[in-house]
XYZ file of C-alpha atoms in Angstrom:
477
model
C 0.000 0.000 0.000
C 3.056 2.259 0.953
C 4.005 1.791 -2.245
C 1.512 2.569 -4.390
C 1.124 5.643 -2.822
C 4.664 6.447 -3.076
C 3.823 6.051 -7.239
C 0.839 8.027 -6.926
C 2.599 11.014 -5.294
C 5.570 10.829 -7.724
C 2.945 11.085 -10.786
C 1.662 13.667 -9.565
C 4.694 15.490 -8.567
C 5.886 14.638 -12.592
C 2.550 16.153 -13.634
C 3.698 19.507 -11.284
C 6.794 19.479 -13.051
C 5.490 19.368 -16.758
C 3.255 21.829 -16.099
C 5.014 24.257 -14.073
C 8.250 23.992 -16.735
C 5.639 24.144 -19.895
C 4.250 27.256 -18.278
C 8.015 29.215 -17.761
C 8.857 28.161 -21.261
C 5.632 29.727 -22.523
C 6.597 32.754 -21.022
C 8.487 34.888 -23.779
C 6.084 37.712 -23.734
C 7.675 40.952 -22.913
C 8.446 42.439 -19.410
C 9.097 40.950 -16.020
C 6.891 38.576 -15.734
C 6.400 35.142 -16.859
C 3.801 32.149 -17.567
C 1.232 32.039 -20.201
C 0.957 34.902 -22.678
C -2.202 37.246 -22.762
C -5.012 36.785 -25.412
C -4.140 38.262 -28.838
C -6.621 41.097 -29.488
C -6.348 44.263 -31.691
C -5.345 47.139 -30.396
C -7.241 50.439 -30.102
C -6.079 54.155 -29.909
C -7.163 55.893 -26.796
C -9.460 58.271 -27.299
C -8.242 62.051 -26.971
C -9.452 62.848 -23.275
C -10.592 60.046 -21.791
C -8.724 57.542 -19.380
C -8.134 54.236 -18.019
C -9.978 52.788 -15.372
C -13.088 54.712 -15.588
C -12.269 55.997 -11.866
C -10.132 58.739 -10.299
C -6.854 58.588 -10.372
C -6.653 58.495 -6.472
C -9.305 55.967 -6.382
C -8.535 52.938 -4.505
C -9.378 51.155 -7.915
C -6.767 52.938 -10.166
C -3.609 54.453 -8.636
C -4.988 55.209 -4.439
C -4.412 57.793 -2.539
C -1.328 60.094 -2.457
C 0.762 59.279 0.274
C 2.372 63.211 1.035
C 5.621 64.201 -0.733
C 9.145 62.765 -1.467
C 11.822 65.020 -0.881
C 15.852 63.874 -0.676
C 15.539 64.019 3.000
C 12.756 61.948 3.603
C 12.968 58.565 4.824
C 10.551 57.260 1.927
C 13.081 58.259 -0.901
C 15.092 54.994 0.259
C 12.185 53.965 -1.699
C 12.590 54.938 -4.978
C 15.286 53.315 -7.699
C 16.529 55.178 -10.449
C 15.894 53.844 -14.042
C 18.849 53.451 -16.277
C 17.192 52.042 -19.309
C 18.950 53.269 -22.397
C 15.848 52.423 -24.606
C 13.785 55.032 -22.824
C 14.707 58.901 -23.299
C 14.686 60.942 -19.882
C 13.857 64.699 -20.753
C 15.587 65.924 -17.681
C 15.241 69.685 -17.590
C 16.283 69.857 -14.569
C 19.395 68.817 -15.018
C 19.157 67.116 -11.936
C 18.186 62.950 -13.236
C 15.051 63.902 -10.900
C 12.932 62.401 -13.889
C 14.587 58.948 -13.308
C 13.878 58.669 -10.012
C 10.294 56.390 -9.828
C 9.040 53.608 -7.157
C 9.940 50.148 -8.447
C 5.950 49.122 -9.663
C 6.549 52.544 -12.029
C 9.899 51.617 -13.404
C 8.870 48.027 -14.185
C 5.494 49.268 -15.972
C 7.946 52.201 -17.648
C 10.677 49.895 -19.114
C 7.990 47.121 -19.962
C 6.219 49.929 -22.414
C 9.659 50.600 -23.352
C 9.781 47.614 -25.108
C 6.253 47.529 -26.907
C 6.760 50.888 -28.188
C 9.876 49.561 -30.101
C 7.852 46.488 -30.945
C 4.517 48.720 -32.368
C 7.297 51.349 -33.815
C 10.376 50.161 -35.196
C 13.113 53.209 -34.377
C 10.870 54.665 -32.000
C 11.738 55.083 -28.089
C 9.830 55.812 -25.056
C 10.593 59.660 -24.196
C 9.416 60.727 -20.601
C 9.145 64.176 -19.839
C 8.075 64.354 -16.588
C 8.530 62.017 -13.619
C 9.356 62.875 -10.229
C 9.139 66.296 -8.957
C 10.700 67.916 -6.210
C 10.161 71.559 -7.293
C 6.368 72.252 -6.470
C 5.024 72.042 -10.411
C 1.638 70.170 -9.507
C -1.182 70.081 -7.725
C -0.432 69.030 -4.108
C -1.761 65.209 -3.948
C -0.257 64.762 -7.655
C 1.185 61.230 -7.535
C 4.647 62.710 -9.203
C 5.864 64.266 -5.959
C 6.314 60.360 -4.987
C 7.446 58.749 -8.527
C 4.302 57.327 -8.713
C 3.733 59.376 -11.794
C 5.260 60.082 -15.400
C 4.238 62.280 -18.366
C 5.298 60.036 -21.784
C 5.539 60.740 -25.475
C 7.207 58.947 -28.431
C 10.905 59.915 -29.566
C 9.637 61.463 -32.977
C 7.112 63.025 -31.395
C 4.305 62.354 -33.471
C 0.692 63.297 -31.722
C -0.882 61.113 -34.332
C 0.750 58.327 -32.474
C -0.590 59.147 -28.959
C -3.854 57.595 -28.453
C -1.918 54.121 -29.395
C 0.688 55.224 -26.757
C -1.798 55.119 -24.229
C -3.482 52.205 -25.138
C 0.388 50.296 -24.781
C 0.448 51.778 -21.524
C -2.748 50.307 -20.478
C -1.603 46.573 -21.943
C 1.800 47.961 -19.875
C 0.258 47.180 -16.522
C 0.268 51.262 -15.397
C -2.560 51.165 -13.267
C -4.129 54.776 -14.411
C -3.709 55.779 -17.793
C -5.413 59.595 -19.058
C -4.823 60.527 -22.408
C -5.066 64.458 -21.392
C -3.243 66.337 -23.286
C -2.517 66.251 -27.079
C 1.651 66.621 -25.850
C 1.819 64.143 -23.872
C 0.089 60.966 -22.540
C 0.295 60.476 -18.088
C 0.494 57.579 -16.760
C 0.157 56.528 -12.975
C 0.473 52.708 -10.669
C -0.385 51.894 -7.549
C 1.999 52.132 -4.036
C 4.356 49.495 -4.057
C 3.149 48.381 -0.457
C -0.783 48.112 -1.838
C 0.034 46.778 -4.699
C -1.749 42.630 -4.596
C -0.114 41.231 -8.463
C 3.598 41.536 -6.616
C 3.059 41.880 -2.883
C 0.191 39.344 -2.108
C -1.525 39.920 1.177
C 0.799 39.322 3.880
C 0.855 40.159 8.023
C 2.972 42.339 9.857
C 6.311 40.987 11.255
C 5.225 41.776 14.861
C 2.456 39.390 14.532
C 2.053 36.494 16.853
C 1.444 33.462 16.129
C 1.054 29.982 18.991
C 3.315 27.544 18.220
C 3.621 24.074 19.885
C 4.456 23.656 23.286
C 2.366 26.971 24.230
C 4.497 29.206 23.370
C 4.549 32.227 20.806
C 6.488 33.318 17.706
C 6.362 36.317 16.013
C 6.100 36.275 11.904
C 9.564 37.518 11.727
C 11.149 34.849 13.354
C 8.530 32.025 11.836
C 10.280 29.208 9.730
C 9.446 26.284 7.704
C 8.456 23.706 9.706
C 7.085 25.166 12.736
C 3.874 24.146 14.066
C 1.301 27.022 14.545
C -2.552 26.688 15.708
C -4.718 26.066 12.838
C -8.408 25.305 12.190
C -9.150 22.503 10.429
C -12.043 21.638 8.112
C -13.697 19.696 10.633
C -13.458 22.564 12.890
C -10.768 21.179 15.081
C -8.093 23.449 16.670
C -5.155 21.498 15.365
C -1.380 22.434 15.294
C -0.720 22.619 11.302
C 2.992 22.871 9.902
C 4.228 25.882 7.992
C 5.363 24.906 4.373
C 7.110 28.131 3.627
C 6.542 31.968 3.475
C 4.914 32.757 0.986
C 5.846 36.764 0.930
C 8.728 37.222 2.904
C 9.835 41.341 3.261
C 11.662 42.331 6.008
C 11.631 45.835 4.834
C 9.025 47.141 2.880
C 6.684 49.291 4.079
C 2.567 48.580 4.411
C -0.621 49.926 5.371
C -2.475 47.339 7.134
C -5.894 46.815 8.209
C -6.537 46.229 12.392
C -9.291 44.811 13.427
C -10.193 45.019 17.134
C -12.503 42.525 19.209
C -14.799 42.755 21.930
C -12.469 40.788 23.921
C -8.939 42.596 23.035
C -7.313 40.743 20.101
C -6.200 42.914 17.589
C -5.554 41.281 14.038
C -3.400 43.246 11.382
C -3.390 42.365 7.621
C -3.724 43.864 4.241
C -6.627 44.627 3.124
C -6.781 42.061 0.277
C -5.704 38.912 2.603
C -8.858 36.615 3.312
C -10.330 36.460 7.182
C -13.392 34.636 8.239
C -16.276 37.266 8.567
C -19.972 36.550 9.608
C -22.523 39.689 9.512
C -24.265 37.822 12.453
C -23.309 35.932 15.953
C -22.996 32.174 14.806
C -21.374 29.342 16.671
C -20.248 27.102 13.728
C -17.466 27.989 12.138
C -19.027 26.798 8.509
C -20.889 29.751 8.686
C -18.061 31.915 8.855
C -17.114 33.183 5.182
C -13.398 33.522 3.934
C -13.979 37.312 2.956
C -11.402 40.098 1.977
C -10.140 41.881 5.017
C -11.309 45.105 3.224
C -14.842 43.820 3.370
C -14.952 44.062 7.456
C -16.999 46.649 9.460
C -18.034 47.020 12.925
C -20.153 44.626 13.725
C -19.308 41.821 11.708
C -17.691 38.227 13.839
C -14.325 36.829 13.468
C -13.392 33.459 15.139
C -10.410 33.593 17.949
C -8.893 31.296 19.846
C -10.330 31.408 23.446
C -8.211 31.515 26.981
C -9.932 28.168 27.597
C -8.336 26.530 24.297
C -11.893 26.825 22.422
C -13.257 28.563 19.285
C -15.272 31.339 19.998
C -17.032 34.401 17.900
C -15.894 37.741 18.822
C -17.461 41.162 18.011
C -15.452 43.985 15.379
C -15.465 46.827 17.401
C -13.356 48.982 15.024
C -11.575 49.021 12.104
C -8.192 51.013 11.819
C -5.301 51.815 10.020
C -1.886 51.080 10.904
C 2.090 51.110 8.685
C 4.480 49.142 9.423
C 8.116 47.568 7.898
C 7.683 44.065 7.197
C 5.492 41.907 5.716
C 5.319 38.068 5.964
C 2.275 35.216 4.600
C 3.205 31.601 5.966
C 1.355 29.352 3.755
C 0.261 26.145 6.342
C -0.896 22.560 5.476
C -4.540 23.689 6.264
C -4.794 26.754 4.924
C -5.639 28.759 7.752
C -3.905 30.202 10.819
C -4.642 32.063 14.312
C -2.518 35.432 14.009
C -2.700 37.724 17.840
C -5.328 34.990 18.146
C -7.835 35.478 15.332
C -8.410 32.958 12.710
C -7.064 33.970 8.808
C -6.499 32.301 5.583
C -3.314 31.751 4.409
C -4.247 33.212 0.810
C -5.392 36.265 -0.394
C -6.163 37.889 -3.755
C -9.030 35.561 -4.590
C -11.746 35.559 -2.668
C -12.237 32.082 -2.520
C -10.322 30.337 0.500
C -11.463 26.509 -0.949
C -10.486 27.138 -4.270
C -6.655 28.801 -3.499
C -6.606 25.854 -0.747
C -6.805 23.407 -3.772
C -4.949 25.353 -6.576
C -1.934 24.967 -4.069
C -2.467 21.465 -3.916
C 0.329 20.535 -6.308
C 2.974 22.534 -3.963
C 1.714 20.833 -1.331
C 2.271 17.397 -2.808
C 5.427 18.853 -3.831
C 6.820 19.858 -0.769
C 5.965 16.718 0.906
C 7.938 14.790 -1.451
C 10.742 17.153 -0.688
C 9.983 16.246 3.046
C 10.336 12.668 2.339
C 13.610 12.951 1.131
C 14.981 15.322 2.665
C 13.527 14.101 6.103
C 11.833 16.620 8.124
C 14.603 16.933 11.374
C 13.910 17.661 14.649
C 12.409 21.199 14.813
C 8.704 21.106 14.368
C 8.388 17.725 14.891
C 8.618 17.682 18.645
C 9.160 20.380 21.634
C 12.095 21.687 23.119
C 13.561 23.535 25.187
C 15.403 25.087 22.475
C 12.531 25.590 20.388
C 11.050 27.925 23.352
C 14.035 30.161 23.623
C 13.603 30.977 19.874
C 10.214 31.996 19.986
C 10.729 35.383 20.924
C 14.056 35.904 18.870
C 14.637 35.348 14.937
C 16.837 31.973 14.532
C 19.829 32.338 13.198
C 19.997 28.596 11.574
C 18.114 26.481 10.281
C 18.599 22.606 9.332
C 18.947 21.705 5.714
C 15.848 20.967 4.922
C 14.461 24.357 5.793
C 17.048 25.790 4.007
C 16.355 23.934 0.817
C 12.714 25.456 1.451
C 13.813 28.952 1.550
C 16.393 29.153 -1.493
C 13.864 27.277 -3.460
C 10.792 29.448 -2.496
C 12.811 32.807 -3.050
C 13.942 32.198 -6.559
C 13.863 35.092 -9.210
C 12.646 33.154 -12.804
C 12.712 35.577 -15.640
C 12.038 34.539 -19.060
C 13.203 35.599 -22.593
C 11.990 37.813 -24.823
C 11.592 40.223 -27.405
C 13.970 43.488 -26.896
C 14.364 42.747 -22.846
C 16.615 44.488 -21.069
C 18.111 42.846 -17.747
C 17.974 46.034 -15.370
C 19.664 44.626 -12.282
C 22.279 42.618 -11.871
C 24.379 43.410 -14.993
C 23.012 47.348 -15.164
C 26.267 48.802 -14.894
C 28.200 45.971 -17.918
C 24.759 47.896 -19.959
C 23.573 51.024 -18.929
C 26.501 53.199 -18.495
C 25.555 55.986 -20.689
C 24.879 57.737 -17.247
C 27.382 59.383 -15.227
C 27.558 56.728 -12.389
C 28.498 58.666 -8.952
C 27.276 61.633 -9.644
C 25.896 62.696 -6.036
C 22.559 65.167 -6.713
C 21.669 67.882 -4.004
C 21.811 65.439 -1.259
C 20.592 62.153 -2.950
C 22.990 60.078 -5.364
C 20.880 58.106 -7.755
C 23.771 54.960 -7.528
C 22.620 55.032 -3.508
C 19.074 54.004 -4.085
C 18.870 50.187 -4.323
C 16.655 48.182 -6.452
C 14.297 45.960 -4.357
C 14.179 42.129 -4.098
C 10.154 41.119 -4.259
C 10.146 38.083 -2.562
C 6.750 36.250 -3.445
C 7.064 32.870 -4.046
C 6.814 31.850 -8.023
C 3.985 29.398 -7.205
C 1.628 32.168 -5.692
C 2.719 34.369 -9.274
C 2.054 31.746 -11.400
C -1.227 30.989 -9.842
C -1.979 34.677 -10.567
C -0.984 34.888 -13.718
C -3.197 31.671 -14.484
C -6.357 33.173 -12.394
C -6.261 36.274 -14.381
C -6.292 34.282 -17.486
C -8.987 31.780 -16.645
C -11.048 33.396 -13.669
C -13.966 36.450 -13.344
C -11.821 39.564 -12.818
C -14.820 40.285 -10.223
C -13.114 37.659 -8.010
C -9.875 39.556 -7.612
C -9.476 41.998 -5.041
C -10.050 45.515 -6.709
């Protein structure tokens, strides 16, 4: 019997493979992602004066809110990265390079139009003429003031060609596009802390979570094969193992959601991560809905984790806003998790906790294999007294098998394509058409690092395959 099911889970792991390798190799579209390409369709000019979504710019459905100014001497221009791409002409009237200064969603949406306006216009670059300001030239909650923003044109300059412009910018992934004036098309994305394609929904990293034994860890210091409180379908409090992380940022900066009980626990979580939600009092936990964490108000239950070891409902009694650095989303074998004592999903996006439990199926599968050869050690799989002193500090080892877990779940996979420029490892070997150590007024454009997203592949690929296949309506907005 042992060994049938050994064949069983080595089909299926085969299947995982063929799949998960077809998909990368299908991936030669243009820009920094990868999997299956979009639909072919034809391609219509934008017409003059109109924009993309029909919504505000600062609606929470385009590009958000404006977050207050960057200047050199704020902490948030850490955040921005300079963009060196040499297919993409920088106006720069400044004279200062403030125009390639952007957040990292901007420059990725940027140098991905970069390359379909070269595609649509053989000889013709991407020319930006406005990016981020620091001199005062818009209206106060104008998304340039945090490279959020640029103002594009074509190279030759054609206004003939503009309505096609922002049409590429749409396809581009720029998460506001407004054709408004006939010199120039402007273009706008999201934070880079809200935004769900790269980021996921994740918890803070001074989360708790109960761990075996009794004890407590916080998110920061949680690793691959610890055993946190779960709920299981049955309803059972059980202890369920953590697979891996599936965001792991120790420094980038979010807004979450807190959500406060009648009886003290305080959850914090993005707003698109799932959390059980019932409008009404109910005892059963079936009747609790996996809903987005933007979807709860005062009034609505959540399930927590009594003093006395039982489930219980609890009362919202507010719901707030707090930032914070760090942002972490352990993936468990059940699914689901008690964080500060308040049951959550491990998924978000999709607002469908059964159907992300079973798209991750294969990884699950997959990482059990990996267990059963790599053997799954002592930590996790029983309590010590080392294991206690550890909960309140993050470990600084792991055993191999974690290890394997954590290389493996951090990977970068490009694929290759049509005019693709690599824009960080190698930037300097290609991109040295700009003066290198030139320090600006304060802020030297070499000083501002590029950031490492690290969402597992899995979680994108799944993504990339729900926008393809699923009801846009069942993404968060």
């Amino acid at each position: 019997m042992k060994v049938s099911s050994w064949w069983v889970s080595l089909a299926w792991l085969g299947l995982l493979a063929i799949f998960t390798w077809s998909s990368m190799v299908q991936g030669c579209g243009p820009g920094p992602g990868y999997g299956f390409r979009h639909r072919s369709r034809k391609l219509t000019p934008m017409p003059y004066k109109t924009y993309f979504p029909k919504l505000s710019e600062n609606n929470l459905g385009a590009s958000g809110r404006s977050e207050g100014k960057i200047t050199r001497n704020s902490e948030r221009f850490n955040e921005l990265v300079c963009n060196y791409n040499p297919d993409i002409i920088f106006k720069d009237e400044e004279k200062t390079l403030a125009d390639r200064f952007m957040t990292k969603r901007c420059k990725d949406c940027l140098n991905k139009l970069a390359i379909a306006v070269m595609n649509h216009w053989p000889g013709t670059r991407l020319r930006v003429t406005e990016a981020w300001d620091e001199d005062g030239h818009h209206p106060p909650d104008s998304l340039h003031y945090e490279g959020r923003a640029v103002d594009i044109t074509t190279s030759d300059r054609v206004l003939d060609k503009y309505g096609m412009l922002a049409q590429l910018a749409v396809e581009a992934g720029f998460d506001f596009v407004y054709y408004e004036s006939k010199h120039h098309v402007h273009c706008s994305v999201k934070a880079d802390h809200s935004v769900a394609v790269e980021k996921g929904g994740c918890f803070p990293a001074w989360a708790r979570v109960s761990v075996a034994g009794g004890g407590q860890k916080t998110l920061a210091s949680l690793e691959p094969g610890d055993r946190v409180l779960a709920l299981s379908e049955s309803g059972h409090v059980v202890l369920s193992r953590v697979l891996l992380l599936l965001h792991q940022d120790h420094e980038s900066r979010s807004t979450f959601l807190v959500l406060t009980t009648q009886d003290g626990h305080r959850l914090a979580l993005t707003p698109h991560h799932l959390v059980f939600l019932a409008p009404h009092y109910k005892l059963h936990h079936s009747e609790y809905q996996a809903r987005f964490a933007s979807r709860a108000k005062r009034g609505d239950y959540v399930l927590v984790h009594g003093a006395d070891g039982r489930l219980q409902p609890s009362r919202i009694v507010s719901v707030s806003q707090e930032e914070g650095v760090g942002v972490y989303a352990p993936l468990t074998e059940h699914g689901t998790l008690f964080v500060d004592g308040v049951l959550a999903s491990s998924y978000a996006l999709l607002e469908d906790h059964r159907l992300a439990h079973w798209a991750f199926g294969p990884l699950r599968l997959l990482l059990s294999v990996i267990q059963l050869v790599w053997g799954e050690g002592t930590q996790g799989a029983q309590v010590t007294e080392a294991e206690r002193e550890h909960t309140e500090t993050p470990p600084s080892h792991c055993n191999t098998h974690q290890k394997s877990l954590r290389v493996w779940g951090n990977q970068n996979l490009s694929s290759p394509g049509v005019y693709v420029n690599t824009n960080t490892s190698d930037r300097q070997s290609h991109w040295t058409s700009v003066p290198r150590n030139r320090d600006i007024e304060g802020g030297n454009c070499d000083a501002v690092p590029d950031k490492v997203l690290r969402v597992h592949w899995y979680a994108r690929l799944l993504h990339r395959l729900g926008q393809i296949c699923l009801d846009p309506e069942t993404f968060h907005p």
